[in-house]
Short mmCIF file of N, CA and C in Angstrom, two decimals:
data_model
loop_
_atom_site.label_atom_id
_atom_site.label_comp_id
_atom_site.label_asym_id
_atom_site.label_seq_id
_atom_site.Cartn_x
_atom_site.Cartn_y
_atom_site.Cartn_z
N MET K 1 7.57 -42.27 -44.98
CA MET K 1 6.32 -41.41 -44.31
C MET K 1 5.40 -41.61 -43.49
N GLN K 2 4.61 -43.00 -43.68
CA GLN K 2 3.65 -43.52 -42.52
C GLN K 2 4.32 -43.13 -40.79
N SER K 3 5.79 -43.15 -40.98
CA SER K 3 6.27 -43.69 -39.39
C SER K 3 6.52 -42.22 -39.41
N PHE K 4 6.76 -41.20 -39.63
CA PHE K 4 6.76 -40.02 -40.12
C PHE K 4 5.66 -39.17 -39.35
N HIS K 5 4.18 -39.33 -39.79
CA HIS K 5 3.64 -38.50 -38.62
C HIS K 5 2.75 -39.74 -37.82
N ALA K 6 3.63 -40.84 -37.44
CA ALA K 6 3.39 -41.35 -36.59
C ALA K 6 4.05 -40.74 -35.44
N LEU K 7 5.63 -40.14 -35.87
CA LEU K 7 6.29 -39.65 -34.76
C LEU K 7 5.65 -37.89 -34.67
N ARG K 8 5.48 -37.49 -35.30
CA ARG K 8 4.70 -36.18 -34.91
C ARG K 8 2.94 -36.14 -34.62
N ARG K 9 2.63 -37.73 -34.46
CA ARG K 9 1.09 -37.98 -33.34
C ARG K 9 1.99 -38.17 -32.07
N GLY K 10 2.73 -38.49 -32.20
CA GLY K 10 3.33 -38.86 -30.41
C GLY K 10 3.97 -37.87 -29.92
N ALA K 11 4.54 -36.79 -30.71
CA ALA K 11 6.03 -35.93 -30.14
C ALA K 11 4.16 -34.60 -29.99
N ALA K 12 2.96 -34.35 -30.24
CA ALA K 12 1.96 -34.22 -29.76
C ALA K 12 1.72 -34.44 -28.97
N ALA K 13 0.79 -35.66 -28.68
CA ALA K 13 0.85 -36.78 -26.95
C ALA K 13 1.56 -35.75 -26.09
N VAL K 14 2.88 -36.28 -26.48
CA VAL K 14 4.14 -36.21 -25.23
C VAL K 14 3.94 -34.48 -24.96
N GLY K 15 3.15 -33.58 -25.77
CA GLY K 15 3.04 -32.31 -25.55
C GLY K 15 1.96 -31.87 -24.75
N LEU K 16 0.67 -32.16 -25.21
CA LEU K 16 -0.30 -31.89 -24.23
C LEU K 16 -0.60 -32.89 -23.07
N LEU K 17 0.09 -33.87 -23.55
CA LEU K 17 0.13 -34.42 -21.97
C LEU K 17 0.86 -33.49 -20.68
N LEU K 18 2.37 -33.01 -21.10
CA LEU K 18 3.09 -32.25 -20.83
C LEU K 18 2.48 -30.77 -19.89
N LEU K 19 1.52 -30.24 -20.66
CA LEU K 19 0.66 -28.98 -20.51
C LEU K 19 -0.04 -29.54 -19.31
N SER K 20 -0.66 -30.41 -19.46
CA SER K 20 -1.62 -31.18 -18.77
C SER K 20 -1.44 -30.88 -17.22
N VAL K 21 0.00 -31.42 -17.61
CA VAL K 21 0.71 -31.73 -16.12
C VAL K 21 1.18 -30.49 -15.00
N ALA K 22 1.50 -30.59 -16.12
CA ALA K 22 1.92 -28.74 -15.62
C ALA K 22 0.73 -27.52 -14.85
N GLY K 23 -0.37 -27.92 -16.21
CA GLY K 23 -1.64 -26.91 -15.72
C GLY K 23 -1.60 -27.39 -14.11
N CYS K 24 -1.84 -28.85 -13.30
CA CYS K 24 -2.18 -29.34 -12.31
C CYS K 24 -1.54 -29.94 -11.08
N ALA K 25 -0.03 -29.35 -11.34
CA ALA K 25 0.66 -29.25 -10.94
C ALA K 25 0.73 -27.76 -9.58
N ARG K 26 0.84 -28.32 -8.67
CA ARG K 26 0.96 -27.02 -7.59
C ARG K 26 2.09 -26.52 -7.55
N PRO K 27 1.75 -25.36 -7.05
CA PRO K 27 3.23 -24.31 -7.56
C PRO K 27 4.21 -24.54 -6.54
N ALA K 28 5.31 -24.19 -6.77
CA ALA K 28 6.40 -24.42 -5.73
C ALA K 28 6.50 -23.39 -4.97
N PRO K 29 6.39 -22.91 -3.79
CA PRO K 29 6.04 -22.50 -2.55
C PRO K 29 6.64 -20.63 -2.81
N ALA K 30 8.11 -21.11 -3.77
CA ALA K 30 8.50 -19.80 -3.73
C ALA K 30 7.88 -18.92 -5.18
N ASP K 31 6.45 -19.73 -5.75
CA ASP K 31 6.24 -19.03 -6.77
C ASP K 31 4.48 -18.07 -6.35
N ASP K 32 4.33 -18.79 -5.32
CA ASP K 32 3.13 -18.67 -4.73
C ASP K 32 2.83 -17.80 -3.64
N PRO K 33 1.96 -16.34 -4.12
CA PRO K 33 2.65 -15.33 -3.44
C PRO K 33 1.98 -15.88 -2.40
N ALA K 34 0.83 -16.30 -1.64
CA ALA K 34 -0.23 -16.79 -0.34
C ALA K 34 1.26 -17.42 0.64
N GLU K 35 1.64 -18.43 -0.17
CA GLU K 35 2.71 -18.82 1.05
C GLU K 35 4.48 -18.39 0.79
N LEU K 36 4.68 -17.24 0.54
CA LEU K 36 5.52 -16.75 -0.10
C LEU K 36 5.26 -15.25 1.37
N ALA K 37 3.61 -14.54 1.66
CA ALA K 37 3.45 -13.70 2.83
C ALA K 37 3.43 -14.83 3.92
N ARG K 38 3.21 -16.05 3.86
CA ARG K 38 3.00 -16.98 5.05
C ARG K 38 4.08 -16.85 5.68
N GLY K 39 5.19 -17.17 4.70
CA GLY K 39 6.67 -17.45 5.62
C GLY K 39 7.47 -15.95 5.98
N ALA K 40 6.90 -14.96 5.45
CA ALA K 40 6.76 -13.54 5.87
C ALA K 40 6.87 -13.60 7.11
N GLU K 41 5.86 -13.65 7.58
CA GLU K 41 4.75 -13.11 8.24
C GLU K 41 5.88 -14.75 9.53
N LEU K 42 5.53 -16.24 9.43
CA LEU K 42 6.48 -16.78 10.00
C LEU K 42 7.85 -16.32 10.69
N TYR K 43 8.63 -15.33 9.28
CA TYR K 43 9.88 -15.34 9.84
C TYR K 43 9.82 -14.12 11.07
N GLU K 44 9.22 -12.98 10.34
CA GLU K 44 9.11 -12.20 11.79
C GLU K 44 8.42 -12.46 12.82
N ALA K 45 8.37 -13.25 13.12
CA ALA K 45 7.18 -13.77 14.46
C ALA K 45 8.53 -14.87 15.40
N ASN K 46 9.13 -15.52 14.51
CA ASN K 46 10.13 -16.61 14.45
C ASN K 46 11.72 -16.47 14.77
N CYS K 47 12.41 -15.67 13.72
CA CYS K 47 13.66 -15.74 13.16
C CYS K 47 13.88 -14.16 13.29
N ALA K 48 13.45 -13.59 13.22
CA ALA K 48 14.00 -11.80 12.44
C ALA K 48 14.10 -11.25 13.97
N GLU K 49 14.24 -11.99 15.21
CA GLU K 49 14.27 -10.77 16.53
C GLU K 49 16.33 -11.45 16.26
N CYS K 50 16.80 -12.70 16.03
CA CYS K 50 18.35 -13.13 15.88
C CYS K 50 18.88 -12.41 15.04
N HIS K 51 18.30 -13.38 13.47
CA HIS K 51 18.27 -13.10 12.19
C HIS K 51 18.99 -11.98 11.23
N GLY K 52 18.04 -10.98 11.91
CA GLY K 52 17.57 -9.41 11.22
C GLY K 52 16.80 -10.01 9.91
N GLY K 53 16.79 -9.06 8.99
CA GLY K 53 15.49 -8.88 7.95
C GLY K 53 16.51 -9.24 6.85
N ALA K 54 15.92 -8.03 5.52
CA ALA K 54 16.62 -8.66 3.66
C ALA K 54 18.25 -8.21 4.02
N ILE K 55 18.06 -6.86 4.54
CA ILE K 55 19.52 -6.80 4.31
C ILE K 55 20.65 -6.29 5.57
N GLY K 56 21.62 -5.92 4.80
CA GLY K 56 22.60 -5.99 6.36
C GLY K 56 23.45 -7.20 6.98
N GLY K 57 24.07 -7.21 7.70
CA GLY K 57 25.01 -8.42 8.28
C GLY K 57 26.40 -8.51 7.36
N ASP K 58 26.65 -9.72 7.62
CA ASP K 58 27.53 -10.74 6.87
C ASP K 58 28.30 -11.88 7.15
N ILE K 59 28.59 -12.70 6.19
CA ILE K 59 29.27 -13.63 6.25
C ILE K 59 29.42 -14.32 7.85
N ALA K 60 29.77 -13.63 8.03
CA ALA K 60 30.11 -14.34 9.49
C ALA K 60 29.79 -13.60 11.11
N ASP K 61 28.20 -12.71 10.75
CA ASP K 61 27.61 -12.33 11.94
C ASP K 61 27.20 -14.17 12.60
N ILE K 62 26.85 -14.17 13.82
CA ILE K 62 26.96 -15.29 14.58
C ILE K 62 25.24 -14.40 15.30
N PRO K 63 23.83 -15.11 15.77
CA PRO K 63 23.76 -16.02 14.49
C PRO K 63 23.37 -14.90 12.88
N PRO K 64 23.65 -16.33 12.03
CA PRO K 64 23.64 -16.01 10.66
C PRO K 64 22.75 -15.33 10.49
N ARG K 65 23.43 -14.14 9.21
CA ARG K 65 21.91 -13.70 8.99
C ARG K 65 21.54 -14.76 6.93
N HIS K 66 20.29 -14.69 7.09
CA HIS K 66 19.66 -15.89 6.02
C HIS K 66 19.54 -15.01 4.80
N ASN K 67 20.14 -13.45 4.66
CA ASN K 67 19.32 -12.69 3.34
C ASN K 67 21.07 -12.88 2.31
N ALA K 68 21.10 -12.46 1.65
CA ALA K 68 22.51 -12.87 0.53
C ALA K 68 23.78 -12.48 1.32
N GLU K 69 23.82 -11.53 2.26
CA GLU K 69 25.14 -11.23 2.87
C GLU K 69 25.26 -12.46 3.89
N GLY K 70 24.57 -12.91 4.09
CA GLY K 70 25.06 -14.38 5.20
C GLY K 70 25.47 -15.42 4.34
N HIS K 71 25.14 -16.72 5.47
CA HIS K 71 26.06 -17.93 5.01
C HIS K 71 24.70 -19.43 4.29
N THR K 72 23.09 -18.80 5.03
CA THR K 72 22.28 -19.67 4.98
C THR K 72 22.27 -20.78 3.57
N TRP K 73 22.60 -19.60 2.23
CA TRP K 73 22.11 -20.54 1.34
C TRP K 73 23.25 -21.12 0.31
N HIS K 74 24.19 -21.25 1.24
CA HIS K 74 24.89 -22.32 1.20
C HIS K 74 24.80 -23.81 1.66
N HIS K 75 23.99 -23.72 2.28
CA HIS K 75 23.41 -24.93 3.21
C HIS K 75 22.06 -25.79 2.16
N PRO K 76 21.86 -27.15 2.15
CA PRO K 76 20.49 -27.65 1.56
C PRO K 76 19.31 -27.62 2.77
N ASP K 77 18.35 -27.41 1.80
CA ASP K 77 16.72 -27.37 2.26
C ASP K 77 16.58 -28.40 3.56
N CYS K 78 17.11 -29.31 3.49
CA CYS K 78 16.80 -30.85 3.89
C CYS K 78 17.59 -30.09 5.67
N GLU K 79 18.53 -29.17 5.48
CA GLU K 79 19.72 -29.18 6.62
C GLU K 79 19.11 -28.13 7.18
N LEU K 80 18.65 -27.53 6.84
CA LEU K 80 18.31 -25.85 7.24
C LEU K 80 16.57 -26.33 7.87
N VAL K 81 15.91 -26.90 7.68
CA VAL K 81 14.65 -28.00 7.88
C VAL K 81 14.79 -28.48 9.77
N ASP K 82 15.98 -29.36 9.57
CA ASP K 82 16.93 -30.04 10.74
C ASP K 82 17.12 -29.04 11.95
N ILE K 83 17.69 -28.09 11.61
CA ILE K 83 18.34 -26.87 12.21
C ILE K 83 17.03 -26.48 12.80
N VAL K 84 15.58 -26.03 11.59
CA VAL K 84 14.84 -25.10 13.16
C VAL K 84 13.82 -26.32 13.74
N LEU K 85 13.82 -27.36 12.81
CA LEU K 85 12.83 -28.24 14.04
C LEU K 85 13.19 -28.94 14.95
N ASN K 86 14.65 -28.86 14.96
CA ASN K 86 15.25 -29.51 16.08
C ASN K 86 16.63 -28.92 16.85
N GLY K 87 17.13 -27.96 16.40
CA GLY K 87 17.50 -26.94 16.69
C GLY K 87 18.94 -27.41 16.29
N MET K 88 20.12 -26.74 17.23
CA MET K 88 20.88 -26.77 17.70
C MET K 88 21.88 -26.53 18.75
N PRO K 89 23.14 -27.54 19.35
CA PRO K 89 23.86 -27.33 20.91
C PRO K 89 24.80 -26.21 20.41
N GLN K 90 25.00 -25.53 21.13
CA GLN K 90 25.90 -24.70 21.51
C GLN K 90 27.05 -25.10 21.37
N ARG K 91 27.83 -24.67 20.45
CA ARG K 91 29.53 -24.94 20.64
C ARG K 91 30.46 -23.84 19.69
N LEU K 92 31.47 -24.01 20.36
CA LEU K 92 32.91 -23.16 19.95
C LEU K 92 31.86 -21.82 20.81
N ASP K 93 32.17 -20.95 19.79
CA ASP K 93 31.54 -19.62 19.96
C ASP K 93 29.88 -19.41 19.04
N PHE K 94 29.61 -20.12 18.39
CA PHE K 94 28.66 -20.60 18.13
C PHE K 94 27.22 -20.53 19.56
N PRO K 95 25.68 -19.60 19.95
CA PRO K 95 25.10 -19.88 20.23
C PRO K 95 24.73 -20.84 20.42
N GLU K 96 23.55 -22.07 21.41
CA GLU K 96 23.27 -22.53 21.30
C GLU K 96 21.47 -21.96 20.10
N MET K 97 21.21 -22.78 19.26
CA MET K 97 19.74 -22.22 18.36
C MET K 97 18.62 -23.47 18.93
N PRO K 98 17.48 -22.63 19.32
CA PRO K 98 16.55 -23.51 20.39
C PRO K 98 16.25 -24.31 19.25
N ALA K 99 15.13 -25.80 19.38
CA ALA K 99 14.88 -26.15 18.59
C ALA K 99 13.35 -25.21 18.51
N HIS K 100 12.31 -25.42 17.16
CA HIS K 100 11.28 -24.61 17.28
C HIS K 100 10.51 -25.41 16.74
N ARG K 101 10.47 -27.29 16.76
CA ARG K 101 9.68 -27.69 16.38
C ARG K 101 7.47 -27.58 17.04
N ASP K 102 8.04 -27.24 18.30
CA ASP K 102 6.71 -27.07 19.04
C ASP K 102 5.93 -25.85 18.62
N ARG K 103 6.66 -25.38 18.28
CA ARG K 103 5.33 -24.17 17.89
C ARG K 103 5.60 -23.98 15.65
N LEU K 104 6.53 -24.56 15.05
CA LEU K 104 6.73 -24.69 14.00
C LEU K 104 6.71 -25.74 12.88
N SER K 105 5.59 -26.37 12.32
CA SER K 105 5.36 -27.06 11.47
C SER K 105 7.01 -27.80 10.07
N GLU K 106 7.17 -28.58 9.53
CA GLU K 106 7.69 -28.71 7.99
C GLU K 106 7.06 -27.14 7.75
N ASP K 107 5.55 -27.86 7.34
CA ASP K 107 5.43 -27.02 5.85
C ASP K 107 5.49 -25.31 6.71
N ASP K 108 5.67 -25.09 7.34
CA ASP K 108 6.06 -23.86 7.65
C ASP K 108 7.28 -23.46 7.67
N VAL K 109 8.33 -24.33 8.19
CA VAL K 109 9.45 -23.82 8.03
C VAL K 109 9.51 -23.38 6.43
N ASN K 110 9.39 -24.97 5.89
CA ASN K 110 9.32 -24.50 4.43
C ASN K 110 9.37 -22.92 3.85
N ALA K 111 7.93 -22.48 4.33
CA ALA K 111 7.19 -21.26 3.92
C ALA K 111 7.94 -20.19 4.07
N ILE K 112 8.46 -20.38 5.09
CA ILE K 112 10.24 -18.96 5.34
C ILE K 112 11.36 -19.46 4.50
N LEU K 113 11.51 -20.59 4.31
CA LEU K 113 13.12 -20.83 2.94
C LEU K 113 12.12 -19.80 1.50
N ALA K 114 11.20 -20.01 1.23
CA ALA K 114 11.14 -19.84 0.30
C ALA K 114 10.76 -18.00 0.68
N HIS K 115 10.65 -17.92 1.64
CA HIS K 115 10.54 -16.04 1.92
C HIS K 115 11.72 -15.67 1.89
N ILE K 116 12.76 -16.65 2.80
CA ILE K 116 14.00 -15.83 2.56
C ILE K 116 15.24 -16.24 1.53
N LYS K 117 14.59 -17.29 0.49
CA LYS K 117 15.13 -17.00 -0.67
C LYS K 117 14.57 -16.60 -1.58
N THR K 118 14.21 -15.34 -1.32
CA THR K 118 13.76 -13.99 -2.56
C THR K 118 14.93 -13.18 -2.25
N TRP K 119 14.97 -13.08 -0.98
CA TRP K 119 16.96 -11.88 -0.76
C TRP K 119 18.05 -12.26 -1.32
N TRP K 120 18.16 -13.58 -1.94
CA TRP K 120 19.62 -13.84 -2.17
C TRP K 120 19.52 -14.21 -3.74
N THR K 121 20.89 -13.23 -4.49
CA THR K 121 21.15 -13.50 -5.87
C THR K 121 20.92 -14.61 -6.69
N PRO K 122 20.02 -14.51 -8.37
CA PRO K 122 19.41 -15.88 -8.93
C PRO K 122 20.66 -16.67 -8.62
N GLU K 123 22.22 -15.78 -8.51
CA GLU K 123 23.30 -17.17 -8.42
C GLU K 123 23.19 -18.19 -7.37
N GLN K 124 22.97 -17.41 -5.80
CA GLN K 124 22.99 -17.81 -4.92
C GLN K 124 21.57 -19.05 -4.65
N ARG K 125 20.55 -18.52 -5.20
CA ARG K 125 19.71 -19.71 -5.46
C ARG K 125 20.34 -20.82 -6.45
N ALA K 126 20.45 -20.35 -7.65
CA ALA K 126 20.76 -21.35 -8.43
C ALA K 126 21.73 -22.66 -7.49
N HIS K 127 22.50 -22.36 -6.76
CA HIS K 127 23.78 -22.45 -6.30
C HIS K 127 22.84 -23.83 -4.97
N GLN K 128 22.12 -22.39 -4.39
CA GLN K 128 21.19 -23.67 -3.27
C GLN K 128 20.53 -25.12 -3.37
N GLU K 129 20.11 -24.64 -4.18
CA GLU K 129 18.82 -25.77 -5.27
C GLU K 129 19.86 -26.91 -5.41
N GLU K 130 20.70 -26.95 -6.59
CA GLU K 130 21.72 -27.68 -6.45
C GLU K 130 22.10 -28.36 -5.80
N VAL K 131 22.98 -27.41 -4.62
CA VAL K 131 22.99 -28.38 -3.62
C VAL K 131 22.51 -29.29 -2.71
N THR K 132 20.69 -28.91 -2.83
CA THR K 132 19.72 -29.10 -2.29
C THR K 132 19.73 -30.66 -3.11
N GLU K 133 19.78 -30.37 -4.59
CA GLU K 133 19.29 -31.31 -5.12
C GLU K 133 20.11 -32.50 -4.72
N GLN K 134 21.38 -32.11 -4.35
CA GLN K 134 22.75 -33.05 -4.56
C GLN K 134 22.84 -34.11 -2.83
N VAL K 135 22.43 -33.31 -1.85
CA VAL K 135 21.88 -33.72 -0.47
C VAL K 135 20.66 -33.92 -0.38
N CYS K 136 19.71 -33.35 -0.57
CA CYS K 136 18.73 -33.81 0.26
C CYS K 136 17.52 -35.19 -0.42
N ASP K 137 16.68 -36.18 -0.33
CA ASP K 137 16.25 -37.06 -1.20
C ASP K 137 15.10 -36.72 -1.67
#
């Protein structure tokens, strides 16, 4: 009987620890309205002219759309951050993607990604999160 009570006290302590850690954790950008608003503003200023907005387009569009109709959600976060910061050279029928390192920080790009993820379906977000966990450190 004594071990049962010790187990209950241990489980309660773990539960309190988890609650206290969860209460102190910084929310993910996707859960932070200010971060999403910042991402929307940065997207409009730096990306929308070439990549379009929340609706329309097709998976084959060049430059690619970042909404649910495009293919951005197929790529892990670390790859997307790298492309935005360092650009991509022109290849075949794809135009050059200029580097944005001189005007965007990694935090800026993460805010932009949080914003465009709001355009994706729950299934697309889940897939992209899984790919990110498998590929990114």
